[in-house]
PDB file of C-alpha atoms and ligand atoms in Angstrom:
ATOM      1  CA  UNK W 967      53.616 162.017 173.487  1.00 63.00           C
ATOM      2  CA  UNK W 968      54.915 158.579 172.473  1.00 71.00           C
ATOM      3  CA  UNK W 969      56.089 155.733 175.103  1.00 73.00           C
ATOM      4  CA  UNK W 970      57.721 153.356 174.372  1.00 72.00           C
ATOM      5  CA  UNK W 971      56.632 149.942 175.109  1.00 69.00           C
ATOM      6  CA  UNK W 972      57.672 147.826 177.699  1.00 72.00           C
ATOM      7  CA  UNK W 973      59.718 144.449 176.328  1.00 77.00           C
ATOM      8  CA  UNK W 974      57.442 141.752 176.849  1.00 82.00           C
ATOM      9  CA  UNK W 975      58.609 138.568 177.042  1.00 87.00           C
ATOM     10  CA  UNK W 976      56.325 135.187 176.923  1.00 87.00           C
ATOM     11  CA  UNK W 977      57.635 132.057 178.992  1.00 87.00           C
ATOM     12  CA  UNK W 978      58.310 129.189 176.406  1.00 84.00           C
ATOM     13  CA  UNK W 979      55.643 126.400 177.265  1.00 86.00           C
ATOM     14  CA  UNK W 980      56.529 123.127 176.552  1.00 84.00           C
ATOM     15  CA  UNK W 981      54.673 119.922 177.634  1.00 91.00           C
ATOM     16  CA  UNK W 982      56.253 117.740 179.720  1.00 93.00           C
ATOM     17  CA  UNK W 983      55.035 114.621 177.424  1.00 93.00           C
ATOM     18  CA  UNK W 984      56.626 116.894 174.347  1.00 92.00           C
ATOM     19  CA  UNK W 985      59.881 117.441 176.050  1.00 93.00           C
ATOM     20  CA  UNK W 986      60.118 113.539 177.409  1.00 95.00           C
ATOM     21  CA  UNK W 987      59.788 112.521 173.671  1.00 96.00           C
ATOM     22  CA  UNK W 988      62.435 115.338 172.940  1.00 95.00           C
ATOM     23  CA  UNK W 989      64.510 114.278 175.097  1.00 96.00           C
ATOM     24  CA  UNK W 990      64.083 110.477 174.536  1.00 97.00           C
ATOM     25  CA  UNK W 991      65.169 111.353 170.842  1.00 97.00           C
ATOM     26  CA  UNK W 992      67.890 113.003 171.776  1.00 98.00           C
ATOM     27  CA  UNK W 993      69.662 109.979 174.269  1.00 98.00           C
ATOM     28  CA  UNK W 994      68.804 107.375 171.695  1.00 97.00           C
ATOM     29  CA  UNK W 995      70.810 109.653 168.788  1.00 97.00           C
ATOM     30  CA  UNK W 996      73.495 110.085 171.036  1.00 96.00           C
ATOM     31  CA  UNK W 997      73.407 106.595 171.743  1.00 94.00           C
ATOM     32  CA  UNK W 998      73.899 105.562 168.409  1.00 91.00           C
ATOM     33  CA  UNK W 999      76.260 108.021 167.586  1.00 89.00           C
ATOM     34  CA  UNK W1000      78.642 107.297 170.813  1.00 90.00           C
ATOM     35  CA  UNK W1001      78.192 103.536 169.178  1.00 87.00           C
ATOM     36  CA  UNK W1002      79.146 104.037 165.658  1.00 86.00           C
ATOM     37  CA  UNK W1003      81.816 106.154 166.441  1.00 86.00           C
ATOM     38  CA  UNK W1004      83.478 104.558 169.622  1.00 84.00           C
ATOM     39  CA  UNK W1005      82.336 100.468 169.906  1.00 82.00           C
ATOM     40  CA  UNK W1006      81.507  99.770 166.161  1.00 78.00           C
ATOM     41  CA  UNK W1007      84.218  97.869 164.448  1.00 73.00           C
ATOM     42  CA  UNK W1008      85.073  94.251 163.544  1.00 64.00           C
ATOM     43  CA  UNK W1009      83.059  91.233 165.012  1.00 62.00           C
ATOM     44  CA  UNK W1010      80.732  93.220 166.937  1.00 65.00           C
ATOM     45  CA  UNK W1011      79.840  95.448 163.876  1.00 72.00           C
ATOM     46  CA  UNK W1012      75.978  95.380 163.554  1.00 74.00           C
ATOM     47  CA  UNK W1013      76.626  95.418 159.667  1.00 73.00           C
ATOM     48  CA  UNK W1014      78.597  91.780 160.664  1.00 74.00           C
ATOM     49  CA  UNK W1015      82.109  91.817 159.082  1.00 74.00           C
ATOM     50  CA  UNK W1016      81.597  95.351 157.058  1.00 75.00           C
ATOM     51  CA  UNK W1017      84.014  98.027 158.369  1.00 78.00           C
ATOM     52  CA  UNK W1018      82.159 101.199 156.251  1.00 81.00           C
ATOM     53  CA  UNK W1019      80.319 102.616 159.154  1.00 82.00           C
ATOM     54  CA  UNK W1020      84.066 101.952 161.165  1.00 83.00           C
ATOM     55  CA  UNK W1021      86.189 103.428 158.513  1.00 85.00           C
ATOM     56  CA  UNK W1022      84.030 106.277 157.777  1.00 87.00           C
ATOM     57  CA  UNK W1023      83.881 107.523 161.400  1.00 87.00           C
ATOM     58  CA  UNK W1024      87.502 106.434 161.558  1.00 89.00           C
ATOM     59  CA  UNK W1025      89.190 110.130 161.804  1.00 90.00           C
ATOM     60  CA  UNK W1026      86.351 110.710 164.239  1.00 89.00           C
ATOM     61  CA  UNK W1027      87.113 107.940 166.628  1.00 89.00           C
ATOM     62  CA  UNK W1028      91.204 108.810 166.753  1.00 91.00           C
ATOM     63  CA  UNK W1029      90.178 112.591 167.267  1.00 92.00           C
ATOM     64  CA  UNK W1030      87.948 111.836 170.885  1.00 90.00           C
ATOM     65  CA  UNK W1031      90.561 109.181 171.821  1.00 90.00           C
ATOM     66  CA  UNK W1032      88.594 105.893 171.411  1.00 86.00           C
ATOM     67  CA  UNK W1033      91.125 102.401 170.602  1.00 84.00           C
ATOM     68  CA  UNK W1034      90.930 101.644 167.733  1.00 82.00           C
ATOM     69  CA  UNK W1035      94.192 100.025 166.521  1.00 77.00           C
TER      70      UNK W1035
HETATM   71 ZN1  LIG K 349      92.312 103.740 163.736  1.00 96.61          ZN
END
């Protein structure tokens, strides 16, 4: 007679030192990409008067709503 066996599942351990690094990652990319896409243009630019990052997030910023012009 065969049984079949029972699904086993394992709990996903993650350290919380691991997951504060994880999730440090994650705010500071989302941080820079709410930046380049929504406050990024002009004099405040952190690549001074260049407009590349602002014109190639451009569609981007008019899509979520941010001013832009
Ligand atoms: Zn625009």
């Amino acid at each position: 007679m065969t049984s079949i066996p029972a699904d086993r599942s394992t709990p996903v351990v993650l350290p919380v030192s691991k997951a504060a690094l994880w999730l440090g990652l994650t705010v500071f990319g989302a941080l820079l990409l709410y930046y380049f896409i929504g406050i990024d243009q002009g004099a405040v630019s952190v690549f001074g008067s260049d407009t590349h990052v602002h014109e190639f997030v451009h569609d981007a910023r008019h899509f979520l709503g941010f001013p832009c012009h």
